[in-house]
Short mmCIF file of C-alpha atoms in Angstrom, two decimals:
data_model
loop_
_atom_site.label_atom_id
_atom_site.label_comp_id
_atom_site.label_asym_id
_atom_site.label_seq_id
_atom_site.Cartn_x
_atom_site.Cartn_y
_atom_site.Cartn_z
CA UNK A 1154 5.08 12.11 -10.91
CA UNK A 1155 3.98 12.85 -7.57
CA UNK A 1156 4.53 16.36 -6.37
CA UNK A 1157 6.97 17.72 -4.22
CA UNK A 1158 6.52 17.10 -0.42
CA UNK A 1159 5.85 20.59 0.27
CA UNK A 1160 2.69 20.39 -1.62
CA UNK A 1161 1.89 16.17 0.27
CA UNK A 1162 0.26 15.96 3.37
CA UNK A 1163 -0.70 12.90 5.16
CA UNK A 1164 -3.45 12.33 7.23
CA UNK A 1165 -4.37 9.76 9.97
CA UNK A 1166 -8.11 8.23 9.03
CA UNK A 1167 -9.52 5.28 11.51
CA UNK A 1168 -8.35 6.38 14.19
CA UNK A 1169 -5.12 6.55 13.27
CA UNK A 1170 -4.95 2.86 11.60
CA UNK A 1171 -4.93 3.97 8.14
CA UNK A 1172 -1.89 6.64 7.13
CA UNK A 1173 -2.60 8.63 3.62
CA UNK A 1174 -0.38 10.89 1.62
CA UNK A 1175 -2.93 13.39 -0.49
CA UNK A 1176 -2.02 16.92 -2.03
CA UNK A 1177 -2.72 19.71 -0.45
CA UNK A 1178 -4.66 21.31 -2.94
CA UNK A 1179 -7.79 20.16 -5.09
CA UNK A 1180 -10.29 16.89 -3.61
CA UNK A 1181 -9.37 15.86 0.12
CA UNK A 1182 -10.45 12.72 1.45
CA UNK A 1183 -13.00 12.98 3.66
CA UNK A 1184 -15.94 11.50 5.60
CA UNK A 1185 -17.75 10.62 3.11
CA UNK A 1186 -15.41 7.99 1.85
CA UNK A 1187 -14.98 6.75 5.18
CA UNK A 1188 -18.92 6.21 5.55
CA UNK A 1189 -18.93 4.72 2.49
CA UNK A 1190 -16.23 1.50 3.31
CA UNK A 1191 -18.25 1.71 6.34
CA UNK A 1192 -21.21 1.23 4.50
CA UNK A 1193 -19.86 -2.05 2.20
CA UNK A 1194 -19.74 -5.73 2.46
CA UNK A 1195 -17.28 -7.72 1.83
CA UNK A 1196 -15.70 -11.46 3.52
CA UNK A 1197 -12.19 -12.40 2.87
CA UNK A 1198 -11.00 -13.23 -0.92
CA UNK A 1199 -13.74 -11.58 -2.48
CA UNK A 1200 -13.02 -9.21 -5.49
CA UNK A 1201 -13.17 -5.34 -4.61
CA UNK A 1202 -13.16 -2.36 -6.97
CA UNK A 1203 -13.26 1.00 -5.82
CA UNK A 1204 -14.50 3.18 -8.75
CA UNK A 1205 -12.72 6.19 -8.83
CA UNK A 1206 -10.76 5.64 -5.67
CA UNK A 1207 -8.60 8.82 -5.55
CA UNK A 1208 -6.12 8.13 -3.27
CA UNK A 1209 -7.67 4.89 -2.16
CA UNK A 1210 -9.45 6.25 0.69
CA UNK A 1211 -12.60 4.35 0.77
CA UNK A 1212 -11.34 1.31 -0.17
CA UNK A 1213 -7.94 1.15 1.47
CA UNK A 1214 -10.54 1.68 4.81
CA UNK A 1215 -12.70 -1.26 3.58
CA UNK A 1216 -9.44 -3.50 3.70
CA UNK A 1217 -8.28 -1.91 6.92
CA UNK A 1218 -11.74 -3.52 8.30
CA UNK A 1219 -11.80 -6.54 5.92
CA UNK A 1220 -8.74 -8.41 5.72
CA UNK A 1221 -7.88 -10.40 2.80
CA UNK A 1222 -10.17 -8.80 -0.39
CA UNK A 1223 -8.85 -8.57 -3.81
CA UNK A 1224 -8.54 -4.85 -4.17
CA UNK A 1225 -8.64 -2.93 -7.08
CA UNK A 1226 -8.48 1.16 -6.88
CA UNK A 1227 -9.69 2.32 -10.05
CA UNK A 1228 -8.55 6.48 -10.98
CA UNK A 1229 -8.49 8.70 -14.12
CA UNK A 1230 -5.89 11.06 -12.68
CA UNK A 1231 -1.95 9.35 -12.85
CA UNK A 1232 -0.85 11.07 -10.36
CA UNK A 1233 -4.08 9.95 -7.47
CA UNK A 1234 -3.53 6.96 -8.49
CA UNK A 1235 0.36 6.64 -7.74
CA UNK A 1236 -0.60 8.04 -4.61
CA UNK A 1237 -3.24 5.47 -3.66
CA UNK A 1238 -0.61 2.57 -4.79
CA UNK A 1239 1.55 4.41 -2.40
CA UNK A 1240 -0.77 4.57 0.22
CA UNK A 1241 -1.72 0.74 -0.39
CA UNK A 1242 2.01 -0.05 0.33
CA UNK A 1243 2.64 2.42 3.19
CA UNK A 1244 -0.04 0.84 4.94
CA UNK A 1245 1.04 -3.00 3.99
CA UNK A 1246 -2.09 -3.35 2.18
CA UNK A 1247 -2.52 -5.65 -0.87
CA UNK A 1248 -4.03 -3.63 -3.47
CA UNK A 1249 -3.59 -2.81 -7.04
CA UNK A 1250 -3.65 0.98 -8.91
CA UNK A 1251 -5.42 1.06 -12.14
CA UNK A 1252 -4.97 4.39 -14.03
CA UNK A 1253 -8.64 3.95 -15.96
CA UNK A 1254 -11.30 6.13 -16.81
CA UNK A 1255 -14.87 4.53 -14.67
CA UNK A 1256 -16.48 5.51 -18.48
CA UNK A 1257 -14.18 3.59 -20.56
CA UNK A 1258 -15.45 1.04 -22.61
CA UNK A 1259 -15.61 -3.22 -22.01
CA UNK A 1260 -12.27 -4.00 -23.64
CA UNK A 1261 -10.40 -1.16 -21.49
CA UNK A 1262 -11.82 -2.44 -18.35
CA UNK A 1263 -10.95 -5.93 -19.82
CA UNK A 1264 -7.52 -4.86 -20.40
CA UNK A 1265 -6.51 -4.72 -16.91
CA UNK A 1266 -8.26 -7.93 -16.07
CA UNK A 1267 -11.85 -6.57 -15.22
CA UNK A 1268 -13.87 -8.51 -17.88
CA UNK A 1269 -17.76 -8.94 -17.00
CA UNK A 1270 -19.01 -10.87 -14.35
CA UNK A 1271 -15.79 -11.37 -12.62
CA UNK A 1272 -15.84 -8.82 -9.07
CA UNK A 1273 -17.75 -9.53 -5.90
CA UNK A 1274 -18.60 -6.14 -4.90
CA UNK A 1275 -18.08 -2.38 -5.99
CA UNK A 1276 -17.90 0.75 -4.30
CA UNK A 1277 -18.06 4.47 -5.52
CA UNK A 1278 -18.02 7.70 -4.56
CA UNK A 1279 -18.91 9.99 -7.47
CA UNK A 1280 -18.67 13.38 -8.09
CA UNK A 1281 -22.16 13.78 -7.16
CA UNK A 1282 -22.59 18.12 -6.91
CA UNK A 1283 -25.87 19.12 -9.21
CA UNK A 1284 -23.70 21.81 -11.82
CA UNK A 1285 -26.89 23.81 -11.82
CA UNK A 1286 -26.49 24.51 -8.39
CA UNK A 1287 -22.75 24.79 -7.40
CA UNK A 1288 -20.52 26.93 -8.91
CA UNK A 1289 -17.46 24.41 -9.49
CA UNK A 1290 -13.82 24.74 -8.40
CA UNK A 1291 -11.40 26.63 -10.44
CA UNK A 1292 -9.09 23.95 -9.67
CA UNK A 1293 -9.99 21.05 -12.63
CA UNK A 1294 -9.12 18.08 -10.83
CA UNK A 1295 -11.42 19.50 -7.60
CA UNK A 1296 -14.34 20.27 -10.07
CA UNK A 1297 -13.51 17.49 -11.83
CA UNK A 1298 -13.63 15.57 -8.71
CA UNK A 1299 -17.32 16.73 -7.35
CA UNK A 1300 -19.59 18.12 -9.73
CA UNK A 1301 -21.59 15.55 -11.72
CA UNK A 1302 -22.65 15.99 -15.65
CA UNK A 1303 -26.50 15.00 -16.39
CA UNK A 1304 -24.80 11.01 -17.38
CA UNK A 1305 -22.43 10.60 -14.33
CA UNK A 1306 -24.10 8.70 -12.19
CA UNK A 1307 -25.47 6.24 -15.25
CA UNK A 1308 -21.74 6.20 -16.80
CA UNK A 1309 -20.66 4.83 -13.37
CA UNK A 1310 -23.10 2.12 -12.37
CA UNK A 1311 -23.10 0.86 -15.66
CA UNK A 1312 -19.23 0.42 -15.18
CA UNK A 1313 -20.06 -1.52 -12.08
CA UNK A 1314 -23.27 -3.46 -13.35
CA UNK A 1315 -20.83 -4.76 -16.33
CA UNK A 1316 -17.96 -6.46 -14.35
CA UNK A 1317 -20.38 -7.03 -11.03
CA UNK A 1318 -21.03 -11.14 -11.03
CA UNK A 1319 -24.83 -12.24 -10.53
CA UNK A 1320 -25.65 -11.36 -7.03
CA UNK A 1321 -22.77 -9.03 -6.62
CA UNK A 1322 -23.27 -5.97 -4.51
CA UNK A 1323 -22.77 -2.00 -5.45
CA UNK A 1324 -22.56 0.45 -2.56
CA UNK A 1325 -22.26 4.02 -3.41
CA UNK A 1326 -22.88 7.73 -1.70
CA UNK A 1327 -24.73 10.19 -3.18
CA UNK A 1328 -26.19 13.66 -2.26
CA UNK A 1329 -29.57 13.24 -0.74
CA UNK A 1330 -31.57 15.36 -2.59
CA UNK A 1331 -30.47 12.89 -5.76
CA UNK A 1332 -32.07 9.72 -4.74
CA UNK A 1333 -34.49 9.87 -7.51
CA UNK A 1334 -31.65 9.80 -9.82
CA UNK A 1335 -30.20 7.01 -8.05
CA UNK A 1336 -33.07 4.88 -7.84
CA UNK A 1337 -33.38 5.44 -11.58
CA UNK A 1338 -29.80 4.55 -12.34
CA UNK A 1339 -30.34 1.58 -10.43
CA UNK A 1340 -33.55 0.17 -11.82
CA UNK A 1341 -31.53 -1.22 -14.71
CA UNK A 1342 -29.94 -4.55 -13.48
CA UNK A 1343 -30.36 -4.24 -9.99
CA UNK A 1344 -32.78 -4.49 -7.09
CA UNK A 1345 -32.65 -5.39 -3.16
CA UNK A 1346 -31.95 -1.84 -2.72
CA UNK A 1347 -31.00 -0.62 1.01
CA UNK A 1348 -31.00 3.02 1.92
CA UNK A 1349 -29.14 4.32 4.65
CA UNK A 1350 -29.95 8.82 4.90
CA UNK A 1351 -27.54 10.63 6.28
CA UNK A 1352 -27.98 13.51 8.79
CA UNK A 1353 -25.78 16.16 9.48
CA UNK A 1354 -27.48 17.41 12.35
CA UNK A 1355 -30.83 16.43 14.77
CA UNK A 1356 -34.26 17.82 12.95
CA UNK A 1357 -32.14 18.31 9.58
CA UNK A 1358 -32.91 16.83 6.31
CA UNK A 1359 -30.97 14.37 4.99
CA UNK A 1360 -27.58 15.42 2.96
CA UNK A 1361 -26.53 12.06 1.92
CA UNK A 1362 -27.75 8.62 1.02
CA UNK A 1363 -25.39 5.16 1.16
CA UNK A 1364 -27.30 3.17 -1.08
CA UNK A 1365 -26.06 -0.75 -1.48
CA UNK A 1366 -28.22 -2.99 -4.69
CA UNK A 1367 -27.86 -6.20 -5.77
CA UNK A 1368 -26.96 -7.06 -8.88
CA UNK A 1369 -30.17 -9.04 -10.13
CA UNK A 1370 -31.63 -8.70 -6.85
CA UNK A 1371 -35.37 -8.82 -6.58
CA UNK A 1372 -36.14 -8.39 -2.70
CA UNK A 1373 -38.05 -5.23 -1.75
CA UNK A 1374 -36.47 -1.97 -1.52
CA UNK A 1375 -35.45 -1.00 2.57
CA UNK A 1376 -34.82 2.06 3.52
CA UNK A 1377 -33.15 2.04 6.78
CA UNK A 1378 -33.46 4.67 9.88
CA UNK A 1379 -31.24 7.54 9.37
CA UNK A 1380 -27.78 7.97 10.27
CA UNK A 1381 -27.06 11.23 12.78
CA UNK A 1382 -23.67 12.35 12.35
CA UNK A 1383 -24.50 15.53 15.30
CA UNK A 1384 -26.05 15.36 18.41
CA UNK A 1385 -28.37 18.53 19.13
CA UNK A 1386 -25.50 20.42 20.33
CA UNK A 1387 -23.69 19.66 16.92
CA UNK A 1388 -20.83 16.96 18.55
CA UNK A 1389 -20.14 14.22 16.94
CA UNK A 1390 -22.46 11.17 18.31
CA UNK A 1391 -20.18 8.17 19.55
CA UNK A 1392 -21.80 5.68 17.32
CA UNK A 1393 -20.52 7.91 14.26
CA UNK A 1394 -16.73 8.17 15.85
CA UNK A 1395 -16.78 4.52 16.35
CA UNK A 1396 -17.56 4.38 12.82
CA UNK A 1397 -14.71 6.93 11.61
CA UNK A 1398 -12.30 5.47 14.03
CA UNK A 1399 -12.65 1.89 12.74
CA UNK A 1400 -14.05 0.81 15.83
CA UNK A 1401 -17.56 -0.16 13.89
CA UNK A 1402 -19.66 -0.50 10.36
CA UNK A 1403 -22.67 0.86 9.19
CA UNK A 1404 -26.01 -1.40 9.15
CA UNK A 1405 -25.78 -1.65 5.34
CA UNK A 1406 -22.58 -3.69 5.72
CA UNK A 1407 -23.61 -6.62 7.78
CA UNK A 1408 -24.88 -9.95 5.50
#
C-alpha cells in the first residue's frame, strides 16, 4: 500500500515532461538517474529493464526520450514499485512493475517473462556507497538503497549479463573511485566498454562514472572526455541542463 499523501511528493524531472510521485522520506530520485537514461541506448521496440528502478526514474526518463521500448522496472521494495507503475501510468507511459529481487535466481527472473537472452538493453543504478566509508542511513530502505555489500555490483551485472541477448548493451552509474570494481565485474561476458567520468565541479576529480559494455563485445575499451556538471563558479553548465531538462543525451547514448 502506498502511503498516505501527506508523506507523497511529486516532483517535475525533464524539465517538467516527466511527473513522479516518491515518499518523502528514505532514497529520492535524483540526478544521477537522470544521467544515467541520459547515458543509454535504445531505438523503438527494443526490450528495456531497469534494474532496481525505484520509482522508475531512470527508465521512465529513457522512455520519455525513446518512444516505443518495451519497459520493464524491476524493484525489491512493493511499495517503489507500485509507485513506479503509478508513475508509468500518470505519465501515459507503457511500462510494466516487477516486484523482484535484481539477485534472484534464473527461474524467478524467468517467472515474470525475463528468461536469458531475451532484453535489448539494461540499465542500473546500484547502491554503489563503499560501507567502509559511509556510515549508512538509519532509515533501511535509504541504506538499503545506497550502500553496496563487497558482491553488489557482481550480483547485479550478472542479473543483466543472464537475460542481456548477444550484443545487448548494459549502462550503469557507479561512484568514481569504484571503476576498478567495475571494470572487474565487467570482464566476465562483456567488452566494448565506454566510460563517460563525471565532474562535479572544474579541476575536481571525478565522482561518478556512466559506464555502457557490450554483451560479448570485443572492441577496445574508450574512455570518453569528462562530463562537467559546474562551471568554475559552481552553475550548472547548459550542456548539463539540456541534459536534465530532456532537451539532450549523453555521448554514450548515440549508436
Amino acid at each position: 500500500m502506498i502511503e498516505a499523501a501527506a508523506d507523497i511528493t511529486e516532483d517535475a524531472f525533464l524539465g517538467g515532461q516527466l511527473l513522479l510521485r516518491q515518499k518523502r522520506t528514505g532514497h529520492r530520485a535524483g540526478h544521477d538517474a537522470i544521467l544515467l537514461a541520459a547515458a543509454t541506448q535504445a531505438r523503438a521496440g527494443d526490450r528495456v529493464v531497469d534494474l532496481g528502478a525505484g520509482i522508475g526514474t531512470a527508465g521512465l526518463a529513457l522512455a520519455r526520450r525513446v518512444a516505443g521500448i518495451r519497459l520493464s522496472l524491476i524493484e525489491i521494495d512493493p511499495e517503489l514499485a507500485q509507485l513506479a507503475r503509478a508513475n508509468a501510468a500518470a505519465n501515459a507511459i507503457p511500462a510494466e512493475a516487477i516486484v523482484l529481487d535484481v539477485t534472484a535466481d534464473a527461474q524467478a527472473f524467468a517467472e515474470h517473462g525475463l528468461v536469458p537472452d531475451s532484453v535489448d538493453a539494461v540499465l542500473m543504478n546500484p547502491p554503489f556507497n563503499d560501507p567502509a566509508r559511509h556510515r549508512g542511513s538509519p532509515d533501511q530502505m535509504r541504506h538499503t538503497a545506497h550502500v553496496a555489500t563487497e558482491e553488489t555490483l557482481h550480483a547485479w551485472v550478472h542479473a543483466a549479463r543472464r537475460i542481456l541477448r548477444s550484443n545487448g548493451a548494459l549502462t550503469l552509474i557507479w561512484r568514481a573511485d569504484g571503476i576498478a570494481d567495475v571494470m572487474a565485474a565487467l570482464s566476465r561476458g562483456f567488452g566494448s566498454l565506454a566510460i563517460l567520468p563525471v565532474h562535479g565541479e572544474a579541476g575536481k576529480p571525478a565522482i561518478r562514472v556512466l559506464v555502457r559494455a557490450i554483451k560479448g563485445g570485443r572492441a577496445p575499451t574508450r574512455l570518453l572526455p569528462g562530463l562537467m556538471l559546474n562551471d568554475e563558479s559552481v552553475v550548472p553548465k547548459k550542456e548539463v541542463k539540456d541534459i536534465l531538462e530532456g532537451r539532450a543525451a549523453l555521448p554514450l547514448a548515440e549508436p
